[in-house]
Amino acid sequence: MKVLSFEQEWTRQNNDRIQILRFMREAIGVDEVQWQDLTTLNLSKVREFITDKVAGNSAVTYLAILKAFLSRYTDEGIVPCKNPAKELKAKRVPSEQVVLNSDEIRLIENYQPRTEQERWVKAQFLCEYYCLARSSDIQQLTPENIKGDFLTYVSKKTMVATTVPLHKNFVKYFKQRGKTLDRASYNRIIKRICKNCGICEEVKLFYHGKVQIRPKYELIGSHTARRSGATELAKRDVPIATISKLMNHTNTLITSRYIFADTRNLGEEAMNFFNGE
């Protein structure tokens, strides 16, 4: 099959990751990235630009996506850099995450969007919360995926089928989904929605490699909905193995990273232990 231009191939395979393409243009200093631009020096510039531009773990994710993409063209002889994986290597930085509690989710539900894009993002976010699906899976769902009281789909990422009980609020927001936005736009808008909702309490946590105090809305992003839904189920004593299946995870270790354990609110039985009873 004929290989298209770099940007055509990228858009064809990573249409939801246009932000990475924009970063590459800025880093290299071109209006359009060509295959011949992917030299060792330019890929090093891309790595440095992305790690300076976004949070540490986001940079790791972006660079991993770019590495995976370039690896498909290794045998084509069109990438000047002989070892893109080496030039695009970045270290993951430990970070704590936040989740939204049921009261904060209710604030988002009651929020009246001020723009069409806010309406789309609100609907997408709540769909992810209520069915625990990845955003890429929410975007490809159709009414045919709803069968009675259940939502059934095959995940785009894992190609594994998942069946989730249909939450009573899901269909309403499912119908309000709109155009797919790139990740950066989505994150910017959901932060704005949360700020407008008053989700502004200051949170102290280890974030991007250091202890920070930040307004909570600044810490909300595309993964927060799934984390919040998983945490809410865990609070209700749903076994982690079940939550893992609902989230379409391949193992419970992955799921455990999504669940926020609030050690300040352990419940009466647990506190009896610490009180020596």
PDB file of C-alpha atoms in Angstrom:
ATOM      1  CA  MET A   1       0.000   0.000   0.000  1.00  0.00           C
ATOM      2  CA  LYS A   2       1.298   3.446  -0.913  1.00  0.00           C
ATOM      3  CA  VAL A   3       2.514   5.528   2.024  1.00  0.00           C
ATOM      4  CA  LEU A   4       0.909   8.973   2.158  1.00  0.00           C
ATOM      5  CA  SER A   5       2.555  12.139   3.435  1.00  0.00           C
ATOM      6  CA  PHE A   6       3.457  12.180   7.132  1.00  0.00           C
ATOM      7  CA  GLU A   7       0.552  14.404   8.139  1.00  0.00           C
ATOM      8  CA  GLN A   8      -1.941  12.436   6.033  1.00  0.00           C
ATOM      9  CA  GLU A   9      -0.806   9.166   7.613  1.00  0.00           C
ATOM     10  CA  TRP A  10      -0.887  10.714  11.089  1.00  0.00           C
ATOM     11  CA  THR A  11      -4.384  12.133  10.652  1.00  0.00           C
ATOM     12  CA  ARG A  12      -5.642   8.850   9.224  1.00  0.00           C
ATOM     13  CA  GLN A  13      -4.423   6.876  12.236  1.00  0.00           C
ATOM     14  CA  ASN A  14      -4.481   9.454  15.055  1.00  0.00           C
ATOM     15  CA  ASN A  15      -7.300  11.829  14.221  1.00  0.00           C
ATOM     16  CA  ASP A  16      -7.916  12.462  17.935  1.00  0.00           C
ATOM     17  CA  ARG A  17      -4.255  13.394  18.537  1.00  0.00           C
ATOM     18  CA  ILE A  18      -3.870  16.457  16.331  1.00  0.00           C
ATOM     19  CA  GLN A  19      -2.310  18.339  19.255  1.00  0.00           C
ATOM     20  CA  ILE A  20       0.827  16.189  18.922  1.00  0.00           C
ATOM     21  CA  LEU A  21       1.063  17.195  15.266  1.00  0.00           C
ATOM     22  CA  ARG A  22       0.806  20.865  16.235  1.00  0.00           C
ATOM     23  CA  PHE A  23       3.590  20.408  18.785  1.00  0.00           C
ATOM     24  CA  MET A  24       5.797  18.794  16.135  1.00  0.00           C
ATOM     25  CA  ARG A  25       5.271  21.702  13.729  1.00  0.00           C
ATOM     26  CA  GLU A  26       6.187  24.219  16.428  1.00  0.00           C
ATOM     27  CA  ALA A  27       9.213  22.256  17.624  1.00  0.00           C
ATOM     28  CA  ILE A  28      10.653  21.778  14.141  1.00  0.00           C
ATOM     29  CA  GLY A  29       9.536  25.198  12.873  1.00  0.00           C
ATOM     30  CA  VAL A  30       7.537  24.119   9.821  1.00  0.00           C
ATOM     31  CA  ASP A  31       3.986  24.627   8.582  1.00  0.00           C
ATOM     32  CA  GLU A  32       3.686  20.956   7.642  1.00  0.00           C
ATOM     33  CA  VAL A  33       5.758  18.035   8.912  1.00  0.00           C
ATOM     34  CA  GLN A  34       7.307  15.907   6.156  1.00  0.00           C
ATOM     35  CA  TRP A  35       8.908  12.486   6.482  1.00  0.00           C
ATOM     36  CA  GLN A  36      12.325  14.021   5.706  1.00  0.00           C
ATOM     37  CA  ASP A  37      11.939  16.333   8.714  1.00  0.00           C
ATOM     38  CA  LEU A  38      12.174  13.380  11.111  1.00  0.00           C
ATOM     39  CA  THR A  39      15.913  13.588  11.659  1.00  0.00           C
ATOM     40  CA  THR A  40      17.663  12.724  14.910  1.00  0.00           C
ATOM     41  CA  LEU A  41      18.063  16.423  15.735  1.00  0.00           C
ATOM     42  CA  ASN A  42      14.436  17.285  14.966  1.00  0.00           C
ATOM     43  CA  LEU A  43      13.016  14.386  16.967  1.00  0.00           C
ATOM     44  CA  SER A  44      15.194  15.496  19.874  1.00  0.00           C
ATOM     45  CA  LYS A  45      13.666  18.981  19.501  1.00  0.00           C
ATOM     46  CA  VAL A  46      10.185  17.446  19.483  1.00  0.00           C
ATOM     47  CA  ARG A  47      10.915  15.548  22.705  1.00  0.00           C
ATOM     48  CA  GLU A  48      12.250  18.653  24.443  1.00  0.00           C
ATOM     49  CA  PHE A  49       9.354  20.800  23.209  1.00  0.00           C
ATOM     50  CA  ILE A  50       6.665  18.371  24.367  1.00  0.00           C
ATOM     51  CA  THR A  51       8.268  17.743  27.773  1.00  0.00           C
ATOM     52  CA  ASP A  52       8.445  21.524  28.324  1.00  0.00           C
ATOM     53  CA  LYS A  53       4.921  22.138  27.054  1.00  0.00           C
ATOM     54  CA  VAL A  54       2.840  19.575  28.949  1.00  0.00           C
ATOM     55  CA  ALA A  55       2.824  17.695  32.251  1.00  0.00           C
ATOM     56  CA  GLY A  56       5.403  14.936  32.673  1.00  0.00           C
ATOM     57  CA  ASN A  57       3.088  11.957  32.323  1.00  0.00           C
ATOM     58  CA  SER A  58       1.207  13.559  29.433  1.00  0.00           C
ATOM     59  CA  ALA A  59       4.556  14.032  27.689  1.00  0.00           C
ATOM     60  CA  VAL A  60       5.362  10.340  28.204  1.00  0.00           C
ATOM     61  CA  THR A  61       1.993   9.414  26.690  1.00  0.00           C
ATOM     62  CA  TYR A  62       2.375  11.750  23.697  1.00  0.00           C
ATOM     63  CA  LEU A  63       5.888  10.533  22.954  1.00  0.00           C
ATOM     64  CA  ALA A  64       4.828   6.885  23.287  1.00  0.00           C
ATOM     65  CA  ILE A  65       2.073   7.473  20.718  1.00  0.00           C
ATOM     66  CA  LEU A  66       4.581   9.081  18.358  1.00  0.00           C
ATOM     67  CA  LYS A  67       7.081   6.229  18.854  1.00  0.00           C
ATOM     68  CA  ALA A  68       4.417   3.606  18.163  1.00  0.00           C
ATOM     69  CA  PHE A  69       3.367   5.458  15.024  1.00  0.00           C
ATOM     70  CA  LEU A  70       6.916   5.752  13.651  1.00  0.00           C
ATOM     71  CA  SER A  71       7.691   2.103  14.420  1.00  0.00           C
ATOM     72  CA  ARG A  72       5.188   1.078  11.747  1.00  0.00           C
ATOM     73  CA  TYR A  73       7.324   2.743   9.076  1.00  0.00           C
ATOM     74  CA  THR A  74      10.742   1.420  10.134  1.00  0.00           C
ATOM     75  CA  ASP A  75      11.049  -0.853   7.109  1.00  0.00           C
ATOM     76  CA  GLU A  76       9.928   1.790   4.618  1.00  0.00           C
ATOM     77  CA  GLY A  77      13.212   3.726   4.753  1.00  0.00           C
ATOM     78  CA  ILE A  78      11.432   7.079   4.907  1.00  0.00           C
ATOM     79  CA  VAL A  79      12.388   8.156   8.445  1.00  0.00           C
ATOM     80  CA  PRO A  80      15.920   9.666   8.444  1.00  0.00           C
ATOM     81  CA  CYS A  81      16.430   9.026  12.178  1.00  0.00           C
ATOM     82  CA  LYS A  82      17.693   5.472  12.619  1.00  0.00           C
ATOM     83  CA  ASN A  83      16.440   5.076  16.196  1.00  0.00           C
ATOM     84  CA  PRO A  84      13.313   7.214  16.839  1.00  0.00           C
ATOM     85  CA  ALA A  85      12.504   5.296  20.037  1.00  0.00           C
ATOM     86  CA  LYS A  86      15.801   6.411  21.606  1.00  0.00           C
ATOM     87  CA  GLU A  87      15.292  10.076  20.699  1.00  0.00           C
ATOM     88  CA  LEU A  88      11.691  10.122  21.943  1.00  0.00           C
ATOM     89  CA  LYS A  89      12.322   8.424  25.278  1.00  0.00           C
ATOM     90  CA  ALA A  90      10.921  10.170  28.364  1.00  0.00           C
ATOM     91  CA  LYS A  91      10.631   9.136  31.998  1.00  0.00           C
ATOM     92  CA  ARG A  92       7.242   8.860  33.695  1.00  0.00           C
ATOM     93  CA  VAL A  93       6.853  11.150  36.719  1.00  0.00           C
ATOM     94  CA  PRO A  94       4.783   9.921  39.706  1.00  0.00           C
ATOM     95  CA  SER A  95       1.613  11.975  40.229  1.00  0.00           C
ATOM     96  CA  GLU A  96      -1.384  11.714  42.512  1.00  0.00           C
ATOM     97  CA  GLN A  97      -4.786  11.983  40.850  1.00  0.00           C
ATOM     98  CA  VAL A  98      -8.093  13.418  41.996  1.00  0.00           C
ATOM     99  CA  VAL A  99     -11.627  12.108  41.600  1.00  0.00           C
ATOM    100  CA  LEU A 100     -15.013  13.796  41.776  1.00  0.00           C
ATOM    101  CA  ASN A 101     -17.458  12.688  44.454  1.00  0.00           C
ATOM    102  CA  SER A 102     -21.171  12.187  43.829  1.00  0.00           C
ATOM    103  CA  ASP A 103     -22.005  15.747  44.955  1.00  0.00           C
ATOM    104  CA  GLU A 104     -19.517  17.210  42.479  1.00  0.00           C
ATOM    105  CA  ILE A 105     -20.872  15.007  39.687  1.00  0.00           C
ATOM    106  CA  ARG A 106     -24.321  16.382  40.528  1.00  0.00           C
ATOM    107  CA  LEU A 107     -22.961  19.922  40.131  1.00  0.00           C
ATOM    108  CA  ILE A 108     -21.804  19.047  36.618  1.00  0.00           C
ATOM    109  CA  GLU A 109     -25.171  17.445  35.835  1.00  0.00           C
ATOM    110  CA  ASN A 110     -26.970  20.635  36.893  1.00  0.00           C
ATOM    111  CA  TYR A 111     -24.575  22.920  35.002  1.00  0.00           C
ATOM    112  CA  GLN A 112     -26.102  24.794  32.068  1.00  0.00           C
ATOM    113  CA  PRO A 113     -23.537  24.790  29.227  1.00  0.00           C
ATOM    114  CA  ARG A 114     -22.701  28.222  27.836  1.00  0.00           C
ATOM    115  CA  THR A 115     -21.486  27.007  24.446  1.00  0.00           C
ATOM    116  CA  GLU A 116     -22.145  24.092  22.133  1.00  0.00           C
ATOM    117  CA  GLN A 117     -18.708  22.677  22.886  1.00  0.00           C
ATOM    118  CA  GLU A 118     -19.409  22.792  26.626  1.00  0.00           C
ATOM    119  CA  ARG A 119     -22.608  20.825  26.002  1.00  0.00           C
ATOM    120  CA  TRP A 120     -20.661  18.190  24.048  1.00  0.00           C
ATOM    121  CA  VAL A 121     -17.914  17.885  26.682  1.00  0.00           C
ATOM    122  CA  LYS A 122     -20.384  17.743  29.578  1.00  0.00           C
ATOM    123  CA  ALA A 123     -22.282  14.928  27.832  1.00  0.00           C
ATOM    124  CA  GLN A 124     -19.095  13.018  26.963  1.00  0.00           C
ATOM    125  CA  PHE A 125     -17.722  13.338  30.507  1.00  0.00           C
ATOM    126  CA  LEU A 126     -20.929  12.111  32.155  1.00  0.00           C
ATOM    127  CA  CYS A 127     -21.229   9.216  29.689  1.00  0.00           C
ATOM    128  CA  GLU A 128     -17.726   8.112  30.681  1.00  0.00           C
ATOM    129  CA  TYR A 129     -18.638   8.407  34.362  1.00  0.00           C
ATOM    130  CA  TYR A 130     -21.852   6.401  34.087  1.00  0.00           C
ATOM    131  CA  CYS A 131     -20.559   3.519  31.951  1.00  0.00           C
ATOM    132  CA  LEU A 132     -16.794   3.620  32.769  1.00  0.00           C
ATOM    133  CA  ALA A 133     -15.895   3.444  29.073  1.00  0.00           C
ATOM    134  CA  ARG A 134     -12.878   5.104  27.483  1.00  0.00           C
ATOM    135  CA  SER A 135     -13.565   8.303  25.558  1.00  0.00           C
ATOM    136  CA  SER A 136     -12.551   6.577  22.312  1.00  0.00           C
ATOM    137  CA  ASP A 137     -15.261   3.963  22.926  1.00  0.00           C
ATOM    138  CA  ILE A 138     -17.930   6.512  23.880  1.00  0.00           C
ATOM    139  CA  GLN A 139     -17.300   8.302  20.599  1.00  0.00           C
ATOM    140  CA  GLN A 140     -17.987   5.210  18.504  1.00  0.00           C
ATOM    141  CA  LEU A 141     -21.094   3.960  20.353  1.00  0.00           C
ATOM    142  CA  THR A 142     -24.419   3.857  18.507  1.00  0.00           C
ATOM    143  CA  PRO A 143     -27.988   3.137  19.709  1.00  0.00           C
ATOM    144  CA  GLU A 144     -27.422  -0.475  18.580  1.00  0.00           C
ATOM    145  CA  ASN A 145     -24.992  -0.887  21.493  1.00  0.00           C
ATOM    146  CA  ILE A 146     -27.872  -0.421  23.933  1.00  0.00           C
ATOM    147  CA  LYS A 147     -29.664  -3.721  24.436  1.00  0.00           C
ATOM    148  CA  GLY A 148     -32.420  -3.577  27.027  1.00  0.00           C
ATOM    149  CA  ASP A 149     -30.934  -2.636  30.383  1.00  0.00           C
ATOM    150  CA  PHE A 150     -27.334  -3.085  29.260  1.00  0.00           C
ATOM    151  CA  LEU A 151     -24.698  -1.368  27.153  1.00  0.00           C
ATOM    152  CA  THR A 152     -22.530  -3.777  25.157  1.00  0.00           C
ATOM    153  CA  TYR A 153     -19.556  -2.794  23.006  1.00  0.00           C
ATOM    154  CA  VAL A 154     -16.171  -3.984  21.761  1.00  0.00           C
ATOM    155  CA  SER A 155     -13.408  -1.656  22.929  1.00  0.00           C
ATOM    156  CA  LYS A 156     -11.416   0.076  20.232  1.00  0.00           C
ATOM    157  CA  LYS A 157      -8.252  -0.230  22.336  1.00  0.00           C
ATOM    158  CA  THR A 158      -8.407  -3.839  23.541  1.00  0.00           C
ATOM    159  CA  MET A 159     -10.821  -5.403  21.015  1.00  0.00           C
ATOM    160  CA  VAL A 160     -12.495  -7.087  23.999  1.00  0.00           C
ATOM    161  CA  ALA A 161     -16.273  -7.044  24.484  1.00  0.00           C
ATOM    162  CA  THR A 162     -17.713  -5.430  27.604  1.00  0.00           C
ATOM    163  CA  THR A 163     -21.243  -5.356  28.992  1.00  0.00           C
ATOM    164  CA  VAL A 164     -22.215  -2.671  31.507  1.00  0.00           C
ATOM    165  CA  PRO A 165     -25.582  -2.158  33.253  1.00  0.00           C
ATOM    166  CA  LEU A 166     -27.303   0.870  31.718  1.00  0.00           C
ATOM    167  CA  HIS A 167     -27.400   3.797  34.155  1.00  0.00           C
ATOM    168  CA  LYS A 168     -30.714   5.660  34.117  1.00  0.00           C
ATOM    169  CA  ASN A 169     -28.958   8.945  33.179  1.00  0.00           C
ATOM    170  CA  PHE A 170     -26.737   7.518  30.447  1.00  0.00           C
ATOM    171  CA  VAL A 171     -29.135   7.676  27.492  1.00  0.00           C
ATOM    172  CA  LYS A 172     -29.920  11.372  28.052  1.00  0.00           C
ATOM    173  CA  TYR A 173     -26.264  12.370  27.800  1.00  0.00           C
ATOM    174  CA  PHE A 174     -25.548   9.797  25.107  1.00  0.00           C
ATOM    175  CA  LYS A 175     -27.983  11.674  22.846  1.00  0.00           C
ATOM    176  CA  GLN A 176     -26.258  14.997  23.585  1.00  0.00           C
ATOM    177  CA  ARG A 177     -22.813  13.956  22.400  1.00  0.00           C
ATOM    178  CA  GLY A 178     -21.467  16.089  19.583  1.00  0.00           C
ATOM    179  CA  LYS A 179     -18.362  16.506  17.501  1.00  0.00           C
ATOM    180  CA  THR A 180     -15.223  14.765  18.747  1.00  0.00           C
ATOM    181  CA  LEU A 181     -12.723  17.274  20.135  1.00  0.00           C
ATOM    182  CA  ASP A 182      -8.989  16.801  20.466  1.00  0.00           C
ATOM    183  CA  ARG A 183      -7.739  15.877  23.927  1.00  0.00           C
ATOM    184  CA  ALA A 184      -6.302  19.321  24.719  1.00  0.00           C
ATOM    185  CA  SER A 185      -9.580  21.086  23.886  1.00  0.00           C
ATOM    186  CA  TYR A 186     -11.583  18.535  25.871  1.00  0.00           C
ATOM    187  CA  ASN A 187      -9.377  18.965  28.938  1.00  0.00           C
ATOM    188  CA  ARG A 188      -9.475  22.749  28.718  1.00  0.00           C
ATOM    189  CA  ILE A 189     -13.280  22.786  28.508  1.00  0.00           C
ATOM    190  CA  ILE A 190     -13.936  20.266  31.310  1.00  0.00           C
ATOM    191  CA  LYS A 191     -11.640  22.305  33.578  1.00  0.00           C
ATOM    192  CA  ARG A 192     -13.667  25.423  32.737  1.00  0.00           C
ATOM    193  CA  ILE A 193     -16.944  23.623  33.404  1.00  0.00           C
ATOM    194  CA  CYS A 194     -15.692  22.424  36.797  1.00  0.00           C
ATOM    195  CA  LYS A 195     -14.492  25.927  37.676  1.00  0.00           C
ATOM    196  CA  ASN A 196     -17.876  27.381  36.709  1.00  0.00           C
ATOM    197  CA  CYS A 197     -19.534  24.714  38.873  1.00  0.00           C
ATOM    198  CA  GLY A 198     -17.542  25.870  41.889  1.00  0.00           C
ATOM    199  CA  ILE A 199     -15.283  22.808  42.139  1.00  0.00           C
ATOM    200  CA  CYS A 200     -12.505  25.055  43.370  1.00  0.00           C
ATOM    201  CA  GLU A 201     -11.351  23.695  46.733  1.00  0.00           C
ATOM    202  CA  GLU A 202      -7.593  23.740  47.143  1.00  0.00           C
ATOM    203  CA  VAL A 203      -6.017  20.299  46.962  1.00  0.00           C
ATOM    204  CA  LYS A 204      -2.534  19.447  48.218  1.00  0.00           C
ATOM    205  CA  LEU A 205      -0.951  16.545  46.387  1.00  0.00           C
ATOM    206  CA  PHE A 206       2.201  15.191  44.748  1.00  0.00           C
ATOM    207  CA  TYR A 207       1.769  16.293  41.138  1.00  0.00           C
ATOM    208  CA  HIS A 208       4.233  16.436  38.239  1.00  0.00           C
ATOM    209  CA  GLY A 209       7.102  15.397  40.486  1.00  0.00           C
ATOM    210  CA  LYS A 210       6.556  17.814  43.382  1.00  0.00           C
ATOM    211  CA  VAL A 211       4.112  18.679  46.163  1.00  0.00           C
ATOM    212  CA  GLN A 212       1.647  21.305  44.961  1.00  0.00           C
ATOM    213  CA  ILE A 213      -1.468  23.091  46.168  1.00  0.00           C
ATOM    214  CA  ARG A 214      -3.867  23.578  43.274  1.00  0.00           C
ATOM    215  CA  PRO A 215      -7.561  24.420  42.779  1.00  0.00           C
ATOM    216  CA  LYS A 216      -9.296  21.099  42.180  1.00  0.00           C
ATOM    217  CA  TYR A 217     -10.724  22.088  38.784  1.00  0.00           C
ATOM    218  CA  GLU A 218      -7.171  22.475  37.431  1.00  0.00           C
ATOM    219  CA  LEU A 219      -6.559  18.777  38.146  1.00  0.00           C
ATOM    220  CA  ILE A 220      -9.598  17.490  36.252  1.00  0.00           C
ATOM    221  CA  GLY A 221      -8.996  15.896  32.858  1.00  0.00           C
ATOM    222  CA  SER A 222     -10.112  13.283  30.386  1.00  0.00           C
ATOM    223  CA  HIS A 223      -9.463  10.354  32.770  1.00  0.00           C
ATOM    224  CA  THR A 224     -11.224  11.860  35.781  1.00  0.00           C
ATOM    225  CA  ALA A 225     -14.687  10.626  34.792  1.00  0.00           C
ATOM    226  CA  ARG A 226     -13.631   6.959  34.665  1.00  0.00           C
ATOM    227  CA  ARG A 227     -11.565   7.290  37.856  1.00  0.00           C
ATOM    228  CA  SER A 228     -14.543   8.859  39.619  1.00  0.00           C
ATOM    229  CA  GLY A 229     -16.982   6.199  38.435  1.00  0.00           C
ATOM    230  CA  ALA A 230     -14.646   3.382  39.457  1.00  0.00           C
ATOM    231  CA  THR A 231     -14.046   4.980  42.863  1.00  0.00           C
ATOM    232  CA  GLU A 232     -17.780   5.400  43.462  1.00  0.00           C
ATOM    233  CA  LEU A 233     -18.365   1.698  42.732  1.00  0.00           C
ATOM    234  CA  ALA A 234     -15.491   0.732  45.048  1.00  0.00           C
ATOM    235  CA  LYS A 235     -17.075   2.832  47.821  1.00  0.00           C
ATOM    236  CA  ARG A 236     -20.206   0.744  47.333  1.00  0.00           C
ATOM    237  CA  ASP A 237     -18.180  -2.440  47.894  1.00  0.00           C
ATOM    238  CA  VAL A 238     -18.243  -3.640  44.292  1.00  0.00           C
ATOM    239  CA  PRO A 239     -15.318  -6.122  43.972  1.00  0.00           C
ATOM    240  CA  ILE A 240     -12.323  -4.789  42.077  1.00  0.00           C
ATOM    241  CA  ALA A 241     -12.470  -7.776  39.697  1.00  0.00           C
ATOM    242  CA  THR A 242     -15.972  -6.700  38.671  1.00  0.00           C
ATOM    243  CA  ILE A 243     -14.962  -3.047  38.292  1.00  0.00           C
ATOM    244  CA  SER A 244     -12.042  -4.195  36.139  1.00  0.00           C
ATOM    245  CA  LYS A 245     -14.401  -5.995  33.751  1.00  0.00           C
ATOM    246  CA  LEU A 246     -16.737  -2.988  33.618  1.00  0.00           C
ATOM    247  CA  MET A 247     -13.768  -0.774  32.710  1.00  0.00           C
ATOM    248  CA  ASN A 248     -12.578  -3.184  30.014  1.00  0.00           C
ATOM    249  CA  HIS A 249      -9.230  -3.612  31.753  1.00  0.00           C
ATOM    250  CA  THR A 250      -7.076  -6.672  31.142  1.00  0.00           C
ATOM    251  CA  ASN A 251      -6.181  -7.054  34.827  1.00  0.00           C
ATOM    252  CA  THR A 252      -7.066  -5.675  38.246  1.00  0.00           C
ATOM    253  CA  LEU A 253      -3.642  -4.051  38.736  1.00  0.00           C
ATOM    254  CA  ILE A 254      -4.545  -1.480  36.091  1.00  0.00           C
ATOM    255  CA  THR A 255      -7.927  -0.930  37.751  1.00  0.00           C
ATOM    256  CA  SER A 256      -6.367  -0.380  41.170  1.00  0.00           C
ATOM    257  CA  ARG A 257      -4.541   2.668  39.791  1.00  0.00           C
ATOM    258  CA  TYR A 258      -7.871   4.235  38.867  1.00  0.00           C
ATOM    259  CA  ILE A 259      -9.494   3.882  42.277  1.00  0.00           C
ATOM    260  CA  PHE A 260      -8.874   6.628  44.817  1.00  0.00           C
ATOM    261  CA  ALA A 261      -8.625   5.271  48.357  1.00  0.00           C
ATOM    262  CA  ASP A 262      -9.634   7.967  50.856  1.00  0.00           C
ATOM    263  CA  THR A 263      -7.837   6.883  54.031  1.00  0.00           C
ATOM    264  CA  ARG A 264      -9.510   9.691  56.001  1.00  0.00           C
ATOM    265  CA  ASN A 265     -12.953   8.138  55.592  1.00  0.00           C
ATOM    266  CA  LEU A 266     -12.517   4.440  56.285  1.00  0.00           C
ATOM    267  CA  GLY A 267     -15.913   3.695  57.771  1.00  0.00           C
ATOM    268  CA  GLU A 268     -16.924   2.614  61.256  1.00  0.00           C
ATOM    269  CA  GLU A 269     -15.556  -0.951  61.155  1.00  0.00           C
ATOM    270  CA  ALA A 270     -12.110   0.147  60.017  1.00  0.00           C
ATOM    271  CA  MET A 271     -11.949   2.995  62.529  1.00  0.00           C
ATOM    272  CA  ASN A 272     -12.820   0.560  65.325  1.00  0.00           C
ATOM    273  CA  PHE A 273      -9.523  -1.173  64.551  1.00  0.00           C
ATOM    274  CA  PHE A 274      -7.522   2.071  64.812  1.00  0.00           C
ATOM    275  CA  ASN A 275      -9.385   2.990  67.990  1.00  0.00           C
ATOM    276  CA  GLY A 276      -8.339  -0.314  69.551  1.00  0.00           C
ATOM    277  CA  GLU A 277     -11.878  -1.659  69.798  1.00  0.00           C
TER     278      GLU A 277
END
